[in-house]
XYZ file of N, CA, C and O in Angstrom:
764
model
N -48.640 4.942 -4.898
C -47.516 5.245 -4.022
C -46.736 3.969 -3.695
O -45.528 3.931 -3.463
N -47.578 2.929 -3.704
C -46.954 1.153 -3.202
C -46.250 0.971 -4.265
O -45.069 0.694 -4.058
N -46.690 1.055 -5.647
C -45.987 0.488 -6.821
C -44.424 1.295 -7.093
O -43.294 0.919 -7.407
N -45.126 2.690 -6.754
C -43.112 3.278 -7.180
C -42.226 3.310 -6.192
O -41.222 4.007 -6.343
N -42.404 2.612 -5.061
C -41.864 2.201 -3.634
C -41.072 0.926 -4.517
O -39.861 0.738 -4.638
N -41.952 0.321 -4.947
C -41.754 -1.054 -5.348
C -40.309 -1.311 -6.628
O -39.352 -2.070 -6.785
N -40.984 -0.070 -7.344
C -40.296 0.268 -8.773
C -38.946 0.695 -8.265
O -37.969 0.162 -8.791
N -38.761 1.560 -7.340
C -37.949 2.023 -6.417
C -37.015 1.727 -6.210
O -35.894 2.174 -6.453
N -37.735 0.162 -5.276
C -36.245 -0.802 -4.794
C -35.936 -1.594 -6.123
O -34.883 -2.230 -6.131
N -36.597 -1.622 -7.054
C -36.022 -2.710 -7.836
C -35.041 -2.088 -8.509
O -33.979 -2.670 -8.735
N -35.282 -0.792 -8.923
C -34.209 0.174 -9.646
C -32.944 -0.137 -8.862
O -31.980 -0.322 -9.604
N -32.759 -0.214 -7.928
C -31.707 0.493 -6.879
C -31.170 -1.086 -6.477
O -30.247 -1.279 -5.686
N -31.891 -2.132 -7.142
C -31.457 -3.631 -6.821
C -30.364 -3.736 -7.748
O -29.565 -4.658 -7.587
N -30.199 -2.857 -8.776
C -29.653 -3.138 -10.013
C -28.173 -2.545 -9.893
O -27.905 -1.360 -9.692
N -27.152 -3.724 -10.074
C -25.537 -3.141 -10.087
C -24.442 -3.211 -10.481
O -23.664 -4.100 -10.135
N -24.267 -2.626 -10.987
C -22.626 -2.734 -11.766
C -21.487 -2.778 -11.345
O -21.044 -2.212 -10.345
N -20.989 -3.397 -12.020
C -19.479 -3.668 -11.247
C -18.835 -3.727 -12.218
O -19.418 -4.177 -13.205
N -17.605 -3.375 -12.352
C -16.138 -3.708 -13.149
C -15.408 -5.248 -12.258
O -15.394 -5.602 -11.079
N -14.912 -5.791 -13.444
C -14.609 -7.242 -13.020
C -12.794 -6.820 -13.485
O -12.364 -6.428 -14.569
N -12.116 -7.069 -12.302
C -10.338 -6.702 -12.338
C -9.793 -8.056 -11.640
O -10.175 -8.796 -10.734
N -8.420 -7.977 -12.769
C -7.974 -9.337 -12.386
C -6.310 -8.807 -12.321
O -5.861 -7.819 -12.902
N -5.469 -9.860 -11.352
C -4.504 -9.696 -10.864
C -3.735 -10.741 -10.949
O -4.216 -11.873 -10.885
N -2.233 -10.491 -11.130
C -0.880 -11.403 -10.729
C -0.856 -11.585 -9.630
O -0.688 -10.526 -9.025
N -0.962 -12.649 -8.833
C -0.577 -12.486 -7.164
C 1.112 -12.413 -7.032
O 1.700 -12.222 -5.967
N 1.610 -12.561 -8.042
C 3.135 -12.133 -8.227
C 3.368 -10.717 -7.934
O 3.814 -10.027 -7.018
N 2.725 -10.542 -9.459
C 3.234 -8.702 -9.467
C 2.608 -7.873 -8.725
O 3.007 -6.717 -8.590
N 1.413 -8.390 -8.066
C 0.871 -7.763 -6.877
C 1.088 -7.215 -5.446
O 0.734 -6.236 -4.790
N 2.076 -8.666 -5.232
C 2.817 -8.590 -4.076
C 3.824 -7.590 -4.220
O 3.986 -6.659 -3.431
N 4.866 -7.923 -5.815
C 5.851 -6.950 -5.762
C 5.357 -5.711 -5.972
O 6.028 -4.889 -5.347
N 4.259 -5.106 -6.730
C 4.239 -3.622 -6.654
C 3.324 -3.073 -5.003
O 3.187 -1.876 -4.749
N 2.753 -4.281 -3.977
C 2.072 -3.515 -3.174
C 3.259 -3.070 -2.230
O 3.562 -1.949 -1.823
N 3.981 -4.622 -1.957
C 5.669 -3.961 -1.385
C 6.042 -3.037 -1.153
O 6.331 -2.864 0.031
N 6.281 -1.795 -2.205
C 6.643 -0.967 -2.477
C 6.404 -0.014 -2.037
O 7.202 0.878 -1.751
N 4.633 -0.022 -1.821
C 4.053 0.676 -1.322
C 3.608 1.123 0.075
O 3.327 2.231 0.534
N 3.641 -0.287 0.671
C 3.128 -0.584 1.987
C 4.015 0.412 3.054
O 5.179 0.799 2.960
N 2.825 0.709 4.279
C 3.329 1.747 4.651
C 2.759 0.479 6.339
O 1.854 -0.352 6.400
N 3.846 0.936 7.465
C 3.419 0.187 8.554
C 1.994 0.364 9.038
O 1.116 1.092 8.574
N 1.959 -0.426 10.027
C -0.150 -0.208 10.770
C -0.061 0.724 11.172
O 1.080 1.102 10.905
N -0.798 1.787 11.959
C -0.868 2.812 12.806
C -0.305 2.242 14.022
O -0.289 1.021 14.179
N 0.201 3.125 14.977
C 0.574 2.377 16.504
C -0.379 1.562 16.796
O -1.505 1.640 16.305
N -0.068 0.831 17.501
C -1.418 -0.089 18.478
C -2.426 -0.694 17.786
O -3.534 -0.902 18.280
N -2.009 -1.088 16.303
C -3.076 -1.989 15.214
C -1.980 -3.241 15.045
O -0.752 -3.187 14.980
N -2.942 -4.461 14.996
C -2.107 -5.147 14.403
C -2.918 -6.460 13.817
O -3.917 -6.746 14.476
N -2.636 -7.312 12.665
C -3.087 -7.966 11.807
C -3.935 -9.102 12.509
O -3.370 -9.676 13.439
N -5.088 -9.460 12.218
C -5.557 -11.197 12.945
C -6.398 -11.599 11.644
O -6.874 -10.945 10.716
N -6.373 -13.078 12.006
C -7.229 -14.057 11.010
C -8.617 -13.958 11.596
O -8.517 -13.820 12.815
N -9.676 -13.973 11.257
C -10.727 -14.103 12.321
C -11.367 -15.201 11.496
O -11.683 -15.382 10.321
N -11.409 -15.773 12.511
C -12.156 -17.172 12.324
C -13.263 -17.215 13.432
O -13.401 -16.489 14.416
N -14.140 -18.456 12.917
C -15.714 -18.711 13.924
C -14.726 -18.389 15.827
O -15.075 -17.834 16.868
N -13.838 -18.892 15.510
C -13.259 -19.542 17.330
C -12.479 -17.897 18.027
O -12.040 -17.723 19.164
N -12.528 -17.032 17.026
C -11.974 -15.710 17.778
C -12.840 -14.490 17.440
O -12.464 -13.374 17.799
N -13.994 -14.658 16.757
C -14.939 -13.359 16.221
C -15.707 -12.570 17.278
O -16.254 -11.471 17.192
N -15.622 -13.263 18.110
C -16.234 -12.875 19.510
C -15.473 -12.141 20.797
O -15.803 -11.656 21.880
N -13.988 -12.398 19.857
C -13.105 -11.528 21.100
C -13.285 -10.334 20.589
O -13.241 -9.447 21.442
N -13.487 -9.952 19.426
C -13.221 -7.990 19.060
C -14.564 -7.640 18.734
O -15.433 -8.442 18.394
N -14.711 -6.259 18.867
C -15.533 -5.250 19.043
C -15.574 -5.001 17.309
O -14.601 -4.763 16.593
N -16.965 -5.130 16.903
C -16.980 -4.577 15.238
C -18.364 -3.822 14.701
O -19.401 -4.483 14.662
N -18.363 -2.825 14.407
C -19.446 -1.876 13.829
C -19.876 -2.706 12.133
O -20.523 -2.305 11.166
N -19.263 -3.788 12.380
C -19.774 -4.327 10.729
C -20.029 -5.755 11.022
O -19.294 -6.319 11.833
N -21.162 -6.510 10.347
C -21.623 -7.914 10.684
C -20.282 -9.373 10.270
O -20.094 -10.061 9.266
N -19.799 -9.320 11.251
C -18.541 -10.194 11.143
C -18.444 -11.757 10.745
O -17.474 -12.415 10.369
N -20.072 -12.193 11.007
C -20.588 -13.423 10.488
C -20.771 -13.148 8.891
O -21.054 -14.179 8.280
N -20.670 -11.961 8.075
C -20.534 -11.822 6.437
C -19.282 -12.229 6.402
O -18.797 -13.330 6.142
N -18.784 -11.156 6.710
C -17.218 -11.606 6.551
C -16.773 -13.149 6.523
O -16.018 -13.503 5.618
N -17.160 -13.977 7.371
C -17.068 -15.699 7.788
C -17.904 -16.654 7.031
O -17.939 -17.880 7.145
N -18.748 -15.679 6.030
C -19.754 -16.725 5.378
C -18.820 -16.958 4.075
O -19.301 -17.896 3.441
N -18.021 -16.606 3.640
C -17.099 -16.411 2.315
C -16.153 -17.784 2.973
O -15.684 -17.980 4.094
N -16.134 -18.582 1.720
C -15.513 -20.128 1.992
C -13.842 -20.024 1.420
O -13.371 -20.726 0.525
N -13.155 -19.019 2.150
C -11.860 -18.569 2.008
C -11.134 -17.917 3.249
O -10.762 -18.628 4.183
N -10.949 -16.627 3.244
C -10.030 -16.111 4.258
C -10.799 -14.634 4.688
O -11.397 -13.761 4.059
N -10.519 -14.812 5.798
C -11.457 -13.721 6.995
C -9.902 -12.887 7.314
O -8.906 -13.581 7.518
N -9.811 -11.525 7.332
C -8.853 -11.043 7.728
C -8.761 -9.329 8.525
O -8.834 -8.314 7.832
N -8.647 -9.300 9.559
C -8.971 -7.703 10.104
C -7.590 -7.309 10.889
O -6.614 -7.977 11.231
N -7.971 -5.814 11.033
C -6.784 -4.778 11.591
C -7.570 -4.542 12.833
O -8.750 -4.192 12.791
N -6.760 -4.780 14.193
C -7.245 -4.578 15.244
C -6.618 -3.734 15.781
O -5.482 -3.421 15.426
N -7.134 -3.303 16.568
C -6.687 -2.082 17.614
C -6.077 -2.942 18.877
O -6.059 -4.166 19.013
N -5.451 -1.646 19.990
C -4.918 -2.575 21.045
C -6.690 -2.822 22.212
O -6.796 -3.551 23.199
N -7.615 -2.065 21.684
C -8.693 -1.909 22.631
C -9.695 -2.991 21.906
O -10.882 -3.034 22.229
N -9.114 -3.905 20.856
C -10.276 -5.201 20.439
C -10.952 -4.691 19.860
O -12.003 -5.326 19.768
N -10.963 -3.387 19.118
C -11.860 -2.892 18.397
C -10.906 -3.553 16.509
O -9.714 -3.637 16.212
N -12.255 -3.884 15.662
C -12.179 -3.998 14.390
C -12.037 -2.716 13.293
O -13.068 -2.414 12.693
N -10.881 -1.998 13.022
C -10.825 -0.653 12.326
C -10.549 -1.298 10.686
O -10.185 -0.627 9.721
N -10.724 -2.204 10.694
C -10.425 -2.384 8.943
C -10.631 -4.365 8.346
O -9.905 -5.188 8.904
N -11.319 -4.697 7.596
C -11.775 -6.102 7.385
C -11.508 -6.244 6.126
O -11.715 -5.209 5.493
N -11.106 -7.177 5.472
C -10.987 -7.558 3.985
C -11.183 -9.357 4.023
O -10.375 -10.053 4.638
N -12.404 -9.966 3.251
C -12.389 -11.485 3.202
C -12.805 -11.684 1.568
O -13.464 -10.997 0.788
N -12.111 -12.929 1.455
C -12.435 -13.475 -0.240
C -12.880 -15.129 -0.177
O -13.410 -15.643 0.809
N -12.652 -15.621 -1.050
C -13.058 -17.032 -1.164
C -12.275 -17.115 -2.479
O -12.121 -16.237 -3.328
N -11.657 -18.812 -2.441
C -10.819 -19.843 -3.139
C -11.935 -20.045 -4.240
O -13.146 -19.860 -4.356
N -10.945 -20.493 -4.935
C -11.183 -21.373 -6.626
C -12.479 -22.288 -5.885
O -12.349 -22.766 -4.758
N -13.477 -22.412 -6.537
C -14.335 -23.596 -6.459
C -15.115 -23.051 -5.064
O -15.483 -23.914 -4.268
N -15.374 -21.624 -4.757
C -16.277 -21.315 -3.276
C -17.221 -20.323 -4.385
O -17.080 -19.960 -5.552
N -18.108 -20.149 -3.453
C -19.017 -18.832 -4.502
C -19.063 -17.427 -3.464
O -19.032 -17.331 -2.237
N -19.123 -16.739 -4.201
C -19.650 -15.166 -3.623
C -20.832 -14.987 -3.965
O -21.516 -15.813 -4.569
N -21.286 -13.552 -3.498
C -22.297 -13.133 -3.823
C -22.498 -13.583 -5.005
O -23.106 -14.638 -5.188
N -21.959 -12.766 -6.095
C -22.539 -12.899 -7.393
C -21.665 -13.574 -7.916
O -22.066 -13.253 -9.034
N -20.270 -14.655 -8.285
C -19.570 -14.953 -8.950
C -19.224 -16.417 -8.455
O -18.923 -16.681 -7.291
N -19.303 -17.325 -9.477
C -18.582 -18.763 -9.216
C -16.824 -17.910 -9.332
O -16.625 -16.828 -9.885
N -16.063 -18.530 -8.842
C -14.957 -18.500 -8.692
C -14.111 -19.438 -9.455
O -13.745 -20.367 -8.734
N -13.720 -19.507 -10.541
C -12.872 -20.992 -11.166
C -11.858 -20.369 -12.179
O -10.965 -21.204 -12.325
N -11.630 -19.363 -12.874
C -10.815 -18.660 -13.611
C -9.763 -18.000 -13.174
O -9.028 -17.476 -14.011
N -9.467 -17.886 -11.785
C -9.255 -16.880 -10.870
C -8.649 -18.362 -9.474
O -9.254 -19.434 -9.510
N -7.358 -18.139 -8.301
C -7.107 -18.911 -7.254
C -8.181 -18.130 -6.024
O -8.597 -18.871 -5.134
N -8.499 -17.016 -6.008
C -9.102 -16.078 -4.962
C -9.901 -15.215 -5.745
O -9.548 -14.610 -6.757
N -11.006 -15.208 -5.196
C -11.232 -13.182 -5.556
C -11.771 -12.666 -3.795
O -12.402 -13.138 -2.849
N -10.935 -11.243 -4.221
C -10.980 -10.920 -3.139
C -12.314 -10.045 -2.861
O -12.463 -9.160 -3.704
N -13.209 -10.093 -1.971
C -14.727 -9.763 -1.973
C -15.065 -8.044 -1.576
O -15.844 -7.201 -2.021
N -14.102 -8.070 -0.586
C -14.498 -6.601 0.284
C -13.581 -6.634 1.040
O -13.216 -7.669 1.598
N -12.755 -4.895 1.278
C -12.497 -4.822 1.722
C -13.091 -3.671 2.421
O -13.917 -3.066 1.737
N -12.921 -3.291 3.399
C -13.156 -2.249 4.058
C -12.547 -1.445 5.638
O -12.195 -2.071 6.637
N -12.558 -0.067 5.501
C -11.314 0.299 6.227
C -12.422 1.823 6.595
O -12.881 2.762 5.944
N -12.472 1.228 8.349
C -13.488 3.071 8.890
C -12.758 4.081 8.428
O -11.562 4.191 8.158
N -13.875 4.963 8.368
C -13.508 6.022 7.925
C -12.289 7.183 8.737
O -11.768 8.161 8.201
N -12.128 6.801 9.826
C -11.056 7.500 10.457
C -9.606 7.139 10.032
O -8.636 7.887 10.154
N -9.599 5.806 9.483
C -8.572 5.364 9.377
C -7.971 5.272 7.797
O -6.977 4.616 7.486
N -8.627 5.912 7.060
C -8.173 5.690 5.606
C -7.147 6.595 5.001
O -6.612 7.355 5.808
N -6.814 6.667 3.937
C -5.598 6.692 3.374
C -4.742 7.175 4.017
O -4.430 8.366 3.997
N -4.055 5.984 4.926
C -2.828 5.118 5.777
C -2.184 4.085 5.451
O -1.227 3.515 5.976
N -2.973 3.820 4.250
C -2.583 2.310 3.609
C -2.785 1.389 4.109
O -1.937 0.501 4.017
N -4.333 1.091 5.090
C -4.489 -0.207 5.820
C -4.925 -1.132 4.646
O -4.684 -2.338 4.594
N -5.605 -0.403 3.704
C -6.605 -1.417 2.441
C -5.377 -1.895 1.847
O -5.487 -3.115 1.726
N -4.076 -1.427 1.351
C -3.018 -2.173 0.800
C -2.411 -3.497 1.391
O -2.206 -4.613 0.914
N -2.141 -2.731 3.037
C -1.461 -3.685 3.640
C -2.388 -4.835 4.238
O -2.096 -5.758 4.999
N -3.495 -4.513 3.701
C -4.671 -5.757 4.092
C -4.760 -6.957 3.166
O -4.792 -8.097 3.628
N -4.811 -6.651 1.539
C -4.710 -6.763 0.624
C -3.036 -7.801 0.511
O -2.830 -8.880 -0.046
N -2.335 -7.123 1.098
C -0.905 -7.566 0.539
C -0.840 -8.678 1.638
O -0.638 -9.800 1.172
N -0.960 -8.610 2.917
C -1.221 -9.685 3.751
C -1.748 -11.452 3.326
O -1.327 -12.602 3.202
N -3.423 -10.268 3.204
C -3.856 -11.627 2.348
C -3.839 -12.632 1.320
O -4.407 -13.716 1.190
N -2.810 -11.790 0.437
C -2.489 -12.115 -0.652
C -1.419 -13.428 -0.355
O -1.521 -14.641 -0.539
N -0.271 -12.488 0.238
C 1.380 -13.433 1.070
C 0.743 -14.679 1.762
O 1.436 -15.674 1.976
N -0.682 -14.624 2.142
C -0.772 -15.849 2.960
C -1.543 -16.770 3.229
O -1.816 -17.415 4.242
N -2.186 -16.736 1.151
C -3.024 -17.948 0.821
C -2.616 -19.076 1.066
O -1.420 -19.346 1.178
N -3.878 -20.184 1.226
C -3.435 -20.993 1.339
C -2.520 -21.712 0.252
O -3.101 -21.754 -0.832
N -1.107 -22.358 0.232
C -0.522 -22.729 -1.460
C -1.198 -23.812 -2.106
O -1.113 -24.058 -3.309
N -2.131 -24.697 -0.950
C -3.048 -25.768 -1.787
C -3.749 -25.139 -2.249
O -3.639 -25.638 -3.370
N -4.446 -24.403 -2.374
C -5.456 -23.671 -3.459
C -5.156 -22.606 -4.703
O -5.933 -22.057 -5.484
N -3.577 -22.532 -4.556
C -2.879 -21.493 -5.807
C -2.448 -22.332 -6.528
O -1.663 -23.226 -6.214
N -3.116 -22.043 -8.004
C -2.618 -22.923 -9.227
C -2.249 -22.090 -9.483
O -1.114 -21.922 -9.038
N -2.838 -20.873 -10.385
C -2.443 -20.079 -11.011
C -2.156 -18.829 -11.302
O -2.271 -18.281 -12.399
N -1.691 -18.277 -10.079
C -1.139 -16.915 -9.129
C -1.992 -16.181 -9.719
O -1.485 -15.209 -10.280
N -3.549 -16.315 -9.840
C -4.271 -15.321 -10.667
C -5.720 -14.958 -9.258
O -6.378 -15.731 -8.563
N -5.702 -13.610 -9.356
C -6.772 -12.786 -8.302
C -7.926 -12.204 -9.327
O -7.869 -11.931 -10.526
N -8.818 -12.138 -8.523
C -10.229 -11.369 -9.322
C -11.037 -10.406 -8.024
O -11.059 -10.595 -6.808
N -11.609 -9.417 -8.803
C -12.440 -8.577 -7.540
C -13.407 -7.962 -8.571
O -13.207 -7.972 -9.786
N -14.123 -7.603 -8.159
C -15.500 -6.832 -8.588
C -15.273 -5.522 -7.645
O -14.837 -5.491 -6.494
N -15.761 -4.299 -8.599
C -15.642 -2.980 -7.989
C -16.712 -2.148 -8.512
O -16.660 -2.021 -9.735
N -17.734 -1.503 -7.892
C -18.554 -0.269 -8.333
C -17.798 0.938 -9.183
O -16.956 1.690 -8.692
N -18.237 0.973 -10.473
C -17.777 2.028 -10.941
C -17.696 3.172 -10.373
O -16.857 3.911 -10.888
N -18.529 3.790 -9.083
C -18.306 4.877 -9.009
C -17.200 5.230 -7.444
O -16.898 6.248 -6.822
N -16.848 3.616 -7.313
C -15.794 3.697 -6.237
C -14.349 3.990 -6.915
O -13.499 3.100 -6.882
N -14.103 5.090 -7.455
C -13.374 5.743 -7.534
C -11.899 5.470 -7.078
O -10.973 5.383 -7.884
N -11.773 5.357 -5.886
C -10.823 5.685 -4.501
C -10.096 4.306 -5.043
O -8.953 4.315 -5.500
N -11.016 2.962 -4.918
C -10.700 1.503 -4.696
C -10.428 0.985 -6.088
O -10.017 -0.160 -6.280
N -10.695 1.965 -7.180
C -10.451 1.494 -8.436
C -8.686 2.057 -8.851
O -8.002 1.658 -9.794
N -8.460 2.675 -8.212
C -6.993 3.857 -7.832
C -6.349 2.675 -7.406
O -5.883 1.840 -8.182
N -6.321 2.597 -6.105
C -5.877 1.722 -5.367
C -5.227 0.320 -5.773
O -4.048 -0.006 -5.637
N -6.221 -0.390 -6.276
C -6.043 -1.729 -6.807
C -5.561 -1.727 -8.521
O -5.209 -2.839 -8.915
N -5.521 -0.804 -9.377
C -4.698 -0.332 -10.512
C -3.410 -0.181 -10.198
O -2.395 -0.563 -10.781
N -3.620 0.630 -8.867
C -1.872 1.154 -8.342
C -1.048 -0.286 -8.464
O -0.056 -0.452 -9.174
N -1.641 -1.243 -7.660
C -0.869 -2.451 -7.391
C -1.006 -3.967 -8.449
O -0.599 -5.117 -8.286
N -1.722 -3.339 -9.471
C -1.272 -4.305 -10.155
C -2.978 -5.158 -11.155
O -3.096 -6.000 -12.045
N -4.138 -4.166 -10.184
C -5.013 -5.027 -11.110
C -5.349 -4.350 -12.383
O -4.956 -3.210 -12.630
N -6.228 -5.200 -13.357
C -6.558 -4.403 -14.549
C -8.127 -4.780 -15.166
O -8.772 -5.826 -15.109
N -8.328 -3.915 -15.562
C -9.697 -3.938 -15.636
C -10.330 -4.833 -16.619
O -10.569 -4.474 -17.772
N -10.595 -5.987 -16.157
C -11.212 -6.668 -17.686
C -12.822 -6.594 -18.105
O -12.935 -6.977 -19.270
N -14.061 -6.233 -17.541
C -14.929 -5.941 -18.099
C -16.340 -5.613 -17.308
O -16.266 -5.908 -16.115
N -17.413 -5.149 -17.654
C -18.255 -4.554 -16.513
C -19.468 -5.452 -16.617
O -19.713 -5.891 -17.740
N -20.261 -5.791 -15.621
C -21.151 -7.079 -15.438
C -22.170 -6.248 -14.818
O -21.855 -5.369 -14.016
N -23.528 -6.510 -15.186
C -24.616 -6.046 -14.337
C -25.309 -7.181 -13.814
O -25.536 -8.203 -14.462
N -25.731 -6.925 -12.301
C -25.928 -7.814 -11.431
C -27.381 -7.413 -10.587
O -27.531 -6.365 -9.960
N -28.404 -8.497 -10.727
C -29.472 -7.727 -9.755
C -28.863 -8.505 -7.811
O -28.403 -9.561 -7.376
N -29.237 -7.260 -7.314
C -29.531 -8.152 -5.618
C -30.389 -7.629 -4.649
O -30.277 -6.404 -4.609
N -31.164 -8.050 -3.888
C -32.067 -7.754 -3.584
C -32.033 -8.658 -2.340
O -31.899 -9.882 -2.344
N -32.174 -7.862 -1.292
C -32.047 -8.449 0.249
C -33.876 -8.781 0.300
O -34.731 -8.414 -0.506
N -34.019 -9.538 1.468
C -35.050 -10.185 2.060
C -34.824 -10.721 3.557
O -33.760 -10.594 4.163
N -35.893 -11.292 4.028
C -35.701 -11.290 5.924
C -36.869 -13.095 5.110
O -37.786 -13.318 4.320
N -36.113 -13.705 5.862
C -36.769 -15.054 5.856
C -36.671 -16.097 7.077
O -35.623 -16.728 6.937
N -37.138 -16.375 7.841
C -37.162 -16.929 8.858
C -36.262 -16.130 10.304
O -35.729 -16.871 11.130
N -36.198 -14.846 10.436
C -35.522 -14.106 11.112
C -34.204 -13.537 10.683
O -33.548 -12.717 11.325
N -33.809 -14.199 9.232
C -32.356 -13.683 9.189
C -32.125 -12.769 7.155
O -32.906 -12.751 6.203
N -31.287 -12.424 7.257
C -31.463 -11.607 5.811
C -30.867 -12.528 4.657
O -29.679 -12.845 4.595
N -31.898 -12.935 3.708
C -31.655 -14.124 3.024
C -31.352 -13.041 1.448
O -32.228 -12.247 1.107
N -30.210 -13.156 0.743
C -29.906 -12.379 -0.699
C -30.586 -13.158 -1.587
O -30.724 -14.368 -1.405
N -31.094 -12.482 -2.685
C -31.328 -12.798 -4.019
C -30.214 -11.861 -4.863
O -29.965 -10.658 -4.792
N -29.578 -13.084 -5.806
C -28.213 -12.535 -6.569
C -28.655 -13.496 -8.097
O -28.983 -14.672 -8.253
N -28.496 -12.498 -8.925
C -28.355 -13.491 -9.936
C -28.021 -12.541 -11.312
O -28.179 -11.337 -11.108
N -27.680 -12.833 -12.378
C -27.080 -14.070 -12.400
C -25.188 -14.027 -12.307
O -24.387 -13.097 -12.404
N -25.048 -15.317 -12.107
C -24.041 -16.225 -11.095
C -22.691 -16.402 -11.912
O -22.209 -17.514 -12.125
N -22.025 -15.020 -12.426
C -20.851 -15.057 -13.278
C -19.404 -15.939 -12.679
O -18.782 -16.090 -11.628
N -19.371 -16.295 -13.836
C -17.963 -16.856 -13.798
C -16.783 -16.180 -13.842
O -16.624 -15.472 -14.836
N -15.903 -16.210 -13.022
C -14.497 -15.320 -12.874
C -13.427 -16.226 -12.286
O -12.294 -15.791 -12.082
């Protein structure tokens, strides 16, 4: 019973992703197009270490801040967090990917479930995009990793401009090490 517990998680450690890459040009111009305003009483913030503590968030906001790039959420007027998207620059790492082919890849976004298709994931997306840093854009080029069976987010990011260049299998496997949840990721693709 211990061993297929075991067999279990390791199965379920195992993950695929489609690897999509983007113009931060033609990105901007086709999300444009699209972008639809915030809901009343939402409006855009950077969250950094010095303001993560003013809003209210159902998702671990220190992930979001561990990515050596840009932290970005949709707030409510009540300090609540209804939508988060963060990536990391050329030369930072993610989970699973060195970053050097690519000025950004963008990591996760995510948008509660009350609030979706409103176009917060676009206008999150298009935000972050308009307001890299320009010392770190050489080559107006974006990357993201997506679960094949996210459907919705593979729509989405086609709509505006990304394209699919190829599918990577990735093991990861969480752990608790000295009180805190330490990842095992490997191996460590280049994008």
């Amino acid at each position: 019973m211990k061993i297929r517990r075991i067999l279990g998680r390791i199965k379920k450690s195992y993950r695929n992703y489609y690897v999509f890459y983007a113009d931060s040009r033609e990105l901007l111009e086709k999300a444009k197009k699209t972008l639809r305003p915030l809901p009343e009483g939402c409006r855009l913030v950077k969250l950094t270490n010095d303001n993560k503590d003013n809003y209210k968030c159902q998702w671990n906001v220190n992930q979001m801040l561990s990515a050596e790039g840009e932290a970005w959420a949709i707030v409510r007027d009540d300090k609540e967090i209804i939508a988060w998207h963060y990536g990391t620059y050329r030369g930072g790492k993610s989970m699973f990917f060195k970053v050097k082919n690519c000025d950004f890849e963008h990591i996760e976004i995510m948008v509660d479930e009350r609030f979706r298709r409103k176009g917060i994931g676009t206008y999150l997306l298009y935000h972050t995009v308009k307001n890299l840093n320009p010392a770190n854009v050489k080559n107006n080029k974006l990357a993201t990793a997506i679960r094949p069976d996210n459907i919705p987010s593979i729509k989405q990011h086609e709509l505006i401009g990304f394209k699919k260049s190829r599918r990577v299998l990735l093991f990861h496997m969480t752990r608790m090490k000295d009180g805190k949840f330490k990842n095992i990721n490997f191996p460590r693709y280049i994008i």
